[in-house]
PDB file of N, CA and C in Angstrom:
ATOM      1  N   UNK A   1      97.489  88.057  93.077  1.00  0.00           N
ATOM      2  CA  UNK A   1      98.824  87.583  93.317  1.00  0.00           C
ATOM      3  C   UNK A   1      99.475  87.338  91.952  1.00  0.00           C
ATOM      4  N   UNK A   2     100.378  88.039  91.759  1.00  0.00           N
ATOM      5  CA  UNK A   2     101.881  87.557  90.556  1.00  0.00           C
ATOM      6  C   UNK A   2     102.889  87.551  90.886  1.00  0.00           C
ATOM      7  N   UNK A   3     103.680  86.269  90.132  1.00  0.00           N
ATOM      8  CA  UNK A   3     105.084  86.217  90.046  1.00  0.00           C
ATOM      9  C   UNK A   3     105.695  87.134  89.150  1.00  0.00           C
ATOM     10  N   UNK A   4     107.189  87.656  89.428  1.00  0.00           N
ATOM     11  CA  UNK A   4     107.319  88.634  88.532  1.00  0.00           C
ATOM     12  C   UNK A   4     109.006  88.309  88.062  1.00  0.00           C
ATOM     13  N   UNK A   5     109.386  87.730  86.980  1.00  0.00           N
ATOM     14  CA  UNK A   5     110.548  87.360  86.803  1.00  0.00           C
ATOM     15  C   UNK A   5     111.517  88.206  87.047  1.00  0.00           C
ATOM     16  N   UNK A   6     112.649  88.279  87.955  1.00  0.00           N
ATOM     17  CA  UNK A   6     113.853  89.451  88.089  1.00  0.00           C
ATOM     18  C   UNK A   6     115.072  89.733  87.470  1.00  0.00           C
ATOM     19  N   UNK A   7     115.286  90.219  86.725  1.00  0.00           N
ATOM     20  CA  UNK A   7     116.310  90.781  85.462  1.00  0.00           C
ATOM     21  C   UNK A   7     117.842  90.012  86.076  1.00  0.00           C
ATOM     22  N   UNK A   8     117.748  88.876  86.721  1.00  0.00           N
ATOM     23  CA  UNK A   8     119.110  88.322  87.241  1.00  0.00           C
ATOM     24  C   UNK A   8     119.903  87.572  86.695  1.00  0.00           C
ATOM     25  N   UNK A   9     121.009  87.034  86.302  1.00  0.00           N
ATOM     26  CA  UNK A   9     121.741  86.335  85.145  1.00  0.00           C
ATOM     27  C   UNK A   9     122.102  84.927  86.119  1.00  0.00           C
ATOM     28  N   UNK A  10     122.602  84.980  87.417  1.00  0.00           N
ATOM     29  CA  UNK A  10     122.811  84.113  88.217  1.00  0.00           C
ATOM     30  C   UNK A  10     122.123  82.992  88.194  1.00  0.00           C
ATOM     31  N   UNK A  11     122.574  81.864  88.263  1.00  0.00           N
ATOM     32  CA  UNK A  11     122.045  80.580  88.061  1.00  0.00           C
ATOM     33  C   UNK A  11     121.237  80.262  89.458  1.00  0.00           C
ATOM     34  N   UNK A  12     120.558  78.943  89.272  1.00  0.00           N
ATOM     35  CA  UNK A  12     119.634  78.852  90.235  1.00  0.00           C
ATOM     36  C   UNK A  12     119.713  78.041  90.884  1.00  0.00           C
ATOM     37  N   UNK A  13     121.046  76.813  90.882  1.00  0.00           N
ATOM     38  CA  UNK A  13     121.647  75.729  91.286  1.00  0.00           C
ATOM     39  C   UNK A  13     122.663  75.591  91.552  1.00  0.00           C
ATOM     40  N   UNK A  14     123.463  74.557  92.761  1.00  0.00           N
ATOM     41  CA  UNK A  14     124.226  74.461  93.075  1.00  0.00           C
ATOM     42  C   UNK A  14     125.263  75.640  93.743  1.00  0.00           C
ATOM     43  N   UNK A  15     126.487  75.789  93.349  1.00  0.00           N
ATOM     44  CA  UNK A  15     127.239  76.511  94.241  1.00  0.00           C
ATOM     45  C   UNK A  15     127.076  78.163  93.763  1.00  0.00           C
ATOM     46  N   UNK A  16     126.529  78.277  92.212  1.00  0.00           N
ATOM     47  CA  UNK A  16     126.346  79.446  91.696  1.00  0.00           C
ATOM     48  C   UNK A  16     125.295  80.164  91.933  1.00  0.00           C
ATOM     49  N   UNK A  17     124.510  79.750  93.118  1.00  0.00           N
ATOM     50  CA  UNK A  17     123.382  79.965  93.768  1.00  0.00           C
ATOM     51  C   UNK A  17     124.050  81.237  94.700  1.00  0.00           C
ATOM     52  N   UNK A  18     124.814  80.390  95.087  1.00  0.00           N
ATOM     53  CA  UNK A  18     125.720  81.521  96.355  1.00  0.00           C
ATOM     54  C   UNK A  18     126.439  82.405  95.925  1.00  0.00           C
ATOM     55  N   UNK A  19     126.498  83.609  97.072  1.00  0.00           N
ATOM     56  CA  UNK A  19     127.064  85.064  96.679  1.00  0.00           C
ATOM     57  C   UNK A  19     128.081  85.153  98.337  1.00  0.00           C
ATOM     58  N   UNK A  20     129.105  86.010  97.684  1.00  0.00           N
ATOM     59  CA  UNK A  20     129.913  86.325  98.799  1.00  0.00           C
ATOM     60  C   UNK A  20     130.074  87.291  98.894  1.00  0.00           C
ATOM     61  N   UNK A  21     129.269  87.768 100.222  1.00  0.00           N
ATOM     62  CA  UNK A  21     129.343  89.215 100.595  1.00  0.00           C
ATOM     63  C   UNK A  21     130.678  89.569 101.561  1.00  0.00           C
ATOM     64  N   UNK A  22     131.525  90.956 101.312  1.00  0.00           N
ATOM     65  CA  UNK A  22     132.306  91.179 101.992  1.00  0.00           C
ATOM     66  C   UNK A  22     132.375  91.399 103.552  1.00  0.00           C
ATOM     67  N   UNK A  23     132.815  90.572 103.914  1.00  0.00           N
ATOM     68  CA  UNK A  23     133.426  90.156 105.589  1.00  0.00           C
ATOM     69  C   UNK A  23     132.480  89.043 106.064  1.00  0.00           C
ATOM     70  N   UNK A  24     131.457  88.490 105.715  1.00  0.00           N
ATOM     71  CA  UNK A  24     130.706  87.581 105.997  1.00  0.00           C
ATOM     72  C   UNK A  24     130.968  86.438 105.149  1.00  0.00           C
ATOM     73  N   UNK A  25     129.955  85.295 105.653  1.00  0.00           N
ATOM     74  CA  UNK A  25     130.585  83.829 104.342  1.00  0.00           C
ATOM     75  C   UNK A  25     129.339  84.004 103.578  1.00  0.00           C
ATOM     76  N   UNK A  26     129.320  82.906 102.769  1.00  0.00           N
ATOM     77  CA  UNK A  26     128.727  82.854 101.346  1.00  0.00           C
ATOM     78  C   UNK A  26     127.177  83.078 101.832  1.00  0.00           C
ATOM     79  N   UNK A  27     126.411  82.970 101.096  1.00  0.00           N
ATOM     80  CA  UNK A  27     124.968  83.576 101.582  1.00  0.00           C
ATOM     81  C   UNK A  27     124.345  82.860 100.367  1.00  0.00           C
ATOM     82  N   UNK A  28     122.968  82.706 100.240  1.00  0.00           N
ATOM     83  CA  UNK A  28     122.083  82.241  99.019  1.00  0.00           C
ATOM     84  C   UNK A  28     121.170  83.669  98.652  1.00  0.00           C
ATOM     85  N   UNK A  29     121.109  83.562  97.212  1.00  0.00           N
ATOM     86  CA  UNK A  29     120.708  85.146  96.547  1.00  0.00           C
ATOM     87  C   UNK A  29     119.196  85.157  97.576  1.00  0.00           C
ATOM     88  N   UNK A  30     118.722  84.098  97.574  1.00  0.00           N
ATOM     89  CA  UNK A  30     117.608  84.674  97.806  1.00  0.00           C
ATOM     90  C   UNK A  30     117.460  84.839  98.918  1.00  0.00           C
ATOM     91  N   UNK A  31     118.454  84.466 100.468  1.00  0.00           N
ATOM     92  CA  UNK A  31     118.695  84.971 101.958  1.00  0.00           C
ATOM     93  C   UNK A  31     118.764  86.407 101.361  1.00  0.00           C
ATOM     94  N   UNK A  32     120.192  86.410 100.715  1.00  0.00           N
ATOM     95  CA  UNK A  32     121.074  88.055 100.649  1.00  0.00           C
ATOM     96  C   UNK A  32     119.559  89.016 100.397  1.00  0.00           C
ATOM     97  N   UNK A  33     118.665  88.336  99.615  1.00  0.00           N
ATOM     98  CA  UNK A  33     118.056  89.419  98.895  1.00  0.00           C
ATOM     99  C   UNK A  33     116.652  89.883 100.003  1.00  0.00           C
ATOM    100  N   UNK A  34     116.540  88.476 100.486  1.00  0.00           N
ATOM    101  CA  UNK A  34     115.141  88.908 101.784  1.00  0.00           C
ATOM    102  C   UNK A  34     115.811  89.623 103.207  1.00  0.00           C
ATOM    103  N   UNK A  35     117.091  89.486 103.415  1.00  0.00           N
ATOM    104  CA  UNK A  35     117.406  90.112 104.853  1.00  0.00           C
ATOM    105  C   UNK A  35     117.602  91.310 104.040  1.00  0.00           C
ATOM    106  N   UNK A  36     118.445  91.513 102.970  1.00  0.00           N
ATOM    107  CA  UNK A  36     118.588  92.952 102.645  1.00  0.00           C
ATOM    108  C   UNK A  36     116.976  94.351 102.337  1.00  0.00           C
ATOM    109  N   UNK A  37     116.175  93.639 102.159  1.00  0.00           N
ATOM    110  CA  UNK A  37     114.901  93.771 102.027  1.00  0.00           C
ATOM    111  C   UNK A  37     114.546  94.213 103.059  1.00  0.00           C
ATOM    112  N   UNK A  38     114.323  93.679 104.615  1.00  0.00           N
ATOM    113  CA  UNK A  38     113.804  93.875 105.969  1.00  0.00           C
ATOM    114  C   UNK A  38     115.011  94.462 106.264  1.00  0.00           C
ATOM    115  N   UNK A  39     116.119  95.032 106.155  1.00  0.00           N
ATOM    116  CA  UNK A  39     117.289  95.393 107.020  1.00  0.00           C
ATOM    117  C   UNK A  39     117.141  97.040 105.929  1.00  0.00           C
ATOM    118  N   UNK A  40     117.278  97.037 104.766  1.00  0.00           N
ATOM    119  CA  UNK A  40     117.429  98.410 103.988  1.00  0.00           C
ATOM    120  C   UNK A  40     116.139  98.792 103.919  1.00  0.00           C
ATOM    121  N   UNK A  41     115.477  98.159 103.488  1.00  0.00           N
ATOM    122  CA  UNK A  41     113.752  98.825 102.695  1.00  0.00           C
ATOM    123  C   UNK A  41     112.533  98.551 103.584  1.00  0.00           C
ATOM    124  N   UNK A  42     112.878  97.562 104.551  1.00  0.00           N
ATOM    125  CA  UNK A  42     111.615  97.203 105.668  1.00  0.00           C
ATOM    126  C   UNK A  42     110.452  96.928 105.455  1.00  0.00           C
ATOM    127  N   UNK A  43     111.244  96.116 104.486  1.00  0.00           N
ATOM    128  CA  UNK A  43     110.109  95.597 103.730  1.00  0.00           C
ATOM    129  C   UNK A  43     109.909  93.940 103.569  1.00  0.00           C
ATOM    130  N   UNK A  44     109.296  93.082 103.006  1.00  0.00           N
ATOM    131  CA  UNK A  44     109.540  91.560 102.477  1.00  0.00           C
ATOM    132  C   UNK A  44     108.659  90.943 101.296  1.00  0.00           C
ATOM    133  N   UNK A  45     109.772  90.761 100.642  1.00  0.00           N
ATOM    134  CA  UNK A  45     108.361  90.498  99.435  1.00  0.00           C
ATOM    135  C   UNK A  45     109.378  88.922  99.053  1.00  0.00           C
ATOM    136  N   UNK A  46     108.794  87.674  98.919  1.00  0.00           N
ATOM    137  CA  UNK A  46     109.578  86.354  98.762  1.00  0.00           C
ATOM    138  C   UNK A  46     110.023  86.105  97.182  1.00  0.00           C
ATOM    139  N   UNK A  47     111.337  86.100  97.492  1.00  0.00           N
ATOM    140  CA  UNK A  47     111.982  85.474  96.267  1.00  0.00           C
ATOM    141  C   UNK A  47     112.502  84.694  96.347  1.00  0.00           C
ATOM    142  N   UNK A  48     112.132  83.561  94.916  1.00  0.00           N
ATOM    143  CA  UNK A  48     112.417  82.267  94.996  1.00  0.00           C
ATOM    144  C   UNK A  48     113.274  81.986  93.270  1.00  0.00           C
ATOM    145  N   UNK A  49     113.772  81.181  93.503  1.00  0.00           N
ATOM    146  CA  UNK A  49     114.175  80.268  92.032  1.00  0.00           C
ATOM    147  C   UNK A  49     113.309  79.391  91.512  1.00  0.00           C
ATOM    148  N   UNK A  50     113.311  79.270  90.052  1.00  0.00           N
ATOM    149  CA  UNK A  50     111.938  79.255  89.551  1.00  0.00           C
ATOM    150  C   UNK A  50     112.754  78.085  87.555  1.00  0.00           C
ATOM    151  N   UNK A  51     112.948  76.963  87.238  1.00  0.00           N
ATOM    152  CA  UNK A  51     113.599  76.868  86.306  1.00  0.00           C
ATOM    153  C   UNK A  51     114.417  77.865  85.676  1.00  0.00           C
ATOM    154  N   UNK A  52     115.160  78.126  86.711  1.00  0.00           N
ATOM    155  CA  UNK A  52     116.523  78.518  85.773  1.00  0.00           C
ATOM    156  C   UNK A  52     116.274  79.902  86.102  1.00  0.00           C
ATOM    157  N   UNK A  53     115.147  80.635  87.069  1.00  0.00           N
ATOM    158  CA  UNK A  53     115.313  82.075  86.778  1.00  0.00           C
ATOM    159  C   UNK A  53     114.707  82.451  88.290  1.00  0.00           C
ATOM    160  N   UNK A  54     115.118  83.374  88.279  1.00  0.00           N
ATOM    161  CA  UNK A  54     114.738  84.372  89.856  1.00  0.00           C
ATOM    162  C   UNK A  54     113.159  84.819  89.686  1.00  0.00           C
ATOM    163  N   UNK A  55     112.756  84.912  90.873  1.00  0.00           N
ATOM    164  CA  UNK A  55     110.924  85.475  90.712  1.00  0.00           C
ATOM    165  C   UNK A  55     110.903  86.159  92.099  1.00  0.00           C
ATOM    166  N   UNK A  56     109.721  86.749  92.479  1.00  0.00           N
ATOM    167  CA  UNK A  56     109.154  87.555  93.126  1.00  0.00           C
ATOM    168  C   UNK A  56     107.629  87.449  92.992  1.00  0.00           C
ATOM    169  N   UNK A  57     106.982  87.288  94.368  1.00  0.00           N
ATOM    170  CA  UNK A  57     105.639  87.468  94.425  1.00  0.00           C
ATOM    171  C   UNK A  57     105.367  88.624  95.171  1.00  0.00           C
ATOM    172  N   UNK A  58     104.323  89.018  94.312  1.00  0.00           N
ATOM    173  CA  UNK A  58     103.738  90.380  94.847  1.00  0.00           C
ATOM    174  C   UNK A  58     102.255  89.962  94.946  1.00  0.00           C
ATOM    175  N   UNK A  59     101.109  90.456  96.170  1.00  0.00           N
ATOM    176  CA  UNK A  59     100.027  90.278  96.192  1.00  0.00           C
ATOM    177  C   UNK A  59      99.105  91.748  96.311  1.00  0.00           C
ATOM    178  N   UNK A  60      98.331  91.422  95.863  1.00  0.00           N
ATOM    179  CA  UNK A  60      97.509  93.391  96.036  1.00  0.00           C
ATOM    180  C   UNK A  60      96.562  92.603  97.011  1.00  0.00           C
ATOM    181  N   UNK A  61      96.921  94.005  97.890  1.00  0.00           N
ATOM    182  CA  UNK A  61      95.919  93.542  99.141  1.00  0.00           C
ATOM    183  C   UNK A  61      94.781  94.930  98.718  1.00  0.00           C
ATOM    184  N   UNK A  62      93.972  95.099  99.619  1.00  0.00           N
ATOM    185  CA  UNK A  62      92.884  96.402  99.082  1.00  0.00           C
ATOM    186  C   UNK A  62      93.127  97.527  99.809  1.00  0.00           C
ATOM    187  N   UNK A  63      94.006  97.956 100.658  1.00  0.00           N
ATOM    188  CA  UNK A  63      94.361  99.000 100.940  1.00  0.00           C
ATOM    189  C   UNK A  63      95.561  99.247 100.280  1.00  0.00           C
ATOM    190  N   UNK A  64      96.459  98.695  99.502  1.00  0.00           N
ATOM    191  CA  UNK A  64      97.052  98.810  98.763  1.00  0.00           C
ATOM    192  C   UNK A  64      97.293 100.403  97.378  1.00  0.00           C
ATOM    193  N   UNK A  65      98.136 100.922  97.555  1.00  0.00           N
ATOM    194  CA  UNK A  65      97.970 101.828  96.037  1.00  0.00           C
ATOM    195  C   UNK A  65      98.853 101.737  95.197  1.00  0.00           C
ATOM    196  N   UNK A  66      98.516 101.974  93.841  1.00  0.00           N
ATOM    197  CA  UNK A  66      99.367 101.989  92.929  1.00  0.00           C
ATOM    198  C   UNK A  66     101.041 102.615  93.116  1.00  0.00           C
ATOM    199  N   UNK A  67     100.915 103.210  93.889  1.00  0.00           N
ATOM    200  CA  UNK A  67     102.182 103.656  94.025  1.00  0.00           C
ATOM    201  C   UNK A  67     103.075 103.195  94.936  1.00  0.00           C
ATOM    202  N   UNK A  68     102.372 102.020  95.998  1.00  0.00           N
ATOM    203  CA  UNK A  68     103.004 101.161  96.525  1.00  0.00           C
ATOM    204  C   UNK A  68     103.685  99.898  95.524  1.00  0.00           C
ATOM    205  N   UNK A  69     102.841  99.566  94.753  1.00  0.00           N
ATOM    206  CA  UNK A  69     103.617  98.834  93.683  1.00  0.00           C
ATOM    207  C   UNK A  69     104.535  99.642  92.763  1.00  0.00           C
ATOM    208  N   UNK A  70     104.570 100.900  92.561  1.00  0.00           N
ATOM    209  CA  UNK A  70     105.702 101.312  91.671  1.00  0.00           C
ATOM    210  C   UNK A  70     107.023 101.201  92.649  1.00  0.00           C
ATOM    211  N   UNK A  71     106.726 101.759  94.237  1.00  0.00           N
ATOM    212  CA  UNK A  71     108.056 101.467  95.234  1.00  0.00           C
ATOM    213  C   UNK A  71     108.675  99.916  95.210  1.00  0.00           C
ATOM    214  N   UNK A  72     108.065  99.459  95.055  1.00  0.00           N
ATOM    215  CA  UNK A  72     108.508  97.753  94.835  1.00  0.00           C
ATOM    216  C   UNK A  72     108.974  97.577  93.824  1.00  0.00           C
ATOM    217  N   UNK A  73     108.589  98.352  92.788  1.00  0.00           N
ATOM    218  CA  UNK A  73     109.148  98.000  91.745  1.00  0.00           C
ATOM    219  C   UNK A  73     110.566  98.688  91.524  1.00  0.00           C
ATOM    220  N   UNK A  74     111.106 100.102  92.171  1.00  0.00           N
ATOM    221  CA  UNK A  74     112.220 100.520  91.982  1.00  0.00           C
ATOM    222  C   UNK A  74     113.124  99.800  93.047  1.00  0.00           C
ATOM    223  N   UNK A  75     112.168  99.495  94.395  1.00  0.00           N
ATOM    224  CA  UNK A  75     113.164  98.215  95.726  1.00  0.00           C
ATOM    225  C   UNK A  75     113.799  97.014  94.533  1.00  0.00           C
ATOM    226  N   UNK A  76     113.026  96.499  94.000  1.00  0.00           N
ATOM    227  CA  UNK A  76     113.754  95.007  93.418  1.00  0.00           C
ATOM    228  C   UNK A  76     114.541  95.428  92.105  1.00  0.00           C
ATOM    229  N   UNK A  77     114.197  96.904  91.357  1.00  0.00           N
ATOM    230  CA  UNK A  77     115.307  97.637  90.535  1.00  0.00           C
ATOM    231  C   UNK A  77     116.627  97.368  91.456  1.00  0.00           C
ATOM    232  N   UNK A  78     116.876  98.124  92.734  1.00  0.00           N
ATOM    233  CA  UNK A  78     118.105  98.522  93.239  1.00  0.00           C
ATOM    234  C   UNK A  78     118.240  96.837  93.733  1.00  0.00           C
ATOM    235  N   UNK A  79     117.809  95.931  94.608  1.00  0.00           N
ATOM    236  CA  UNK A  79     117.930  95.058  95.039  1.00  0.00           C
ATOM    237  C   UNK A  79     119.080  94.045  93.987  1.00  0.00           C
ATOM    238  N   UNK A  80     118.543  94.470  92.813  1.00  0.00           N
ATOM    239  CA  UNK A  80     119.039  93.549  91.589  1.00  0.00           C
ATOM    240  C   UNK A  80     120.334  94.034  90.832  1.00  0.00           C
ATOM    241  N   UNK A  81     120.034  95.418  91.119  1.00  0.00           N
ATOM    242  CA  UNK A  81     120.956  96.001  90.519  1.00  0.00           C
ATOM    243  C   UNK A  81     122.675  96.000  91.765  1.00  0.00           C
ATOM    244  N   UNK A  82     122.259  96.171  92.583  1.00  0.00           N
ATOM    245  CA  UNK A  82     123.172  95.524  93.921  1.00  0.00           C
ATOM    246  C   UNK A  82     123.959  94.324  93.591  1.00  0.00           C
ATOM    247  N   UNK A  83     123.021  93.667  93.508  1.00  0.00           N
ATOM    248  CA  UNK A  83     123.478  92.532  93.506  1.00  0.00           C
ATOM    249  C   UNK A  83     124.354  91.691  92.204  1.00  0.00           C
ATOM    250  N   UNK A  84     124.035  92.369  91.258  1.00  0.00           N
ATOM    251  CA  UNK A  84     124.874  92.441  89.957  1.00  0.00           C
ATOM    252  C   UNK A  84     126.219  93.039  89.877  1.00  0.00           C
ATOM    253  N   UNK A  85     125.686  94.348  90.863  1.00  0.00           N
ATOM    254  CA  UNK A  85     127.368  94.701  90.876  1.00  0.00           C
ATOM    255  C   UNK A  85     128.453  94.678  92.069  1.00  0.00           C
ATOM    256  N   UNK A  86     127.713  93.586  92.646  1.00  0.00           N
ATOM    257  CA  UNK A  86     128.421  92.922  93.516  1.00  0.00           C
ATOM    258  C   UNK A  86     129.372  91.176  93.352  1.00  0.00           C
ATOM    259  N   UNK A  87     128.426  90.944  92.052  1.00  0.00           N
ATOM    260  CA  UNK A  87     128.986  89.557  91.621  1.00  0.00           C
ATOM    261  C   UNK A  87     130.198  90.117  90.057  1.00  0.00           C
ATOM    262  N   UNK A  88     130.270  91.337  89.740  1.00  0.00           N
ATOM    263  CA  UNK A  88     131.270  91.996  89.176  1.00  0.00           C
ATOM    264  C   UNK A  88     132.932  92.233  90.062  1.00  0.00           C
TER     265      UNK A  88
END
């Protein structure tokens, strides 16, 4: 099991926590980021706020392959990258 810090600039407190997605009300990054997860990629991997910074746990289970962790790793690329240019 690792935490894996996420390239996010967004603060981790208070109202700057929240994101406003178009036609819906405000949401918390880390709702937006787990429903978007099970709704786009069908997937769930938990992200949390962590002093001041975004994280992600990933666990290797043993049927697991390396190339299941590289897909996770381009999911929380786009996940992040979404979400950056959505708070633009």
């Amino acid at each position: 099991m690792v935490n894996i810090l996420l390239p996010l600039t967004k603060p981790t407190s208070g109202d700057e926590s929240m994101i406003r997605t178009v036609g819906a009300p405000s949401i918390t990054v880390t709702d937006w980021m787990q429903q978007t997860m099970i709704g786009r990629f069908k997937t769930f991997m938990p992200v949390f706020p962590f002093q001041g910074s975004w994280w992600v746990r990933l666990s290797g289970q043993i049927y697991l392959e390396e190339s299941d962790f590289e897909w996770a790793g381009w999911t929380l690329k786009e996940l992040c990258k979404t979400l950056l240019d959505e708070e633009n």
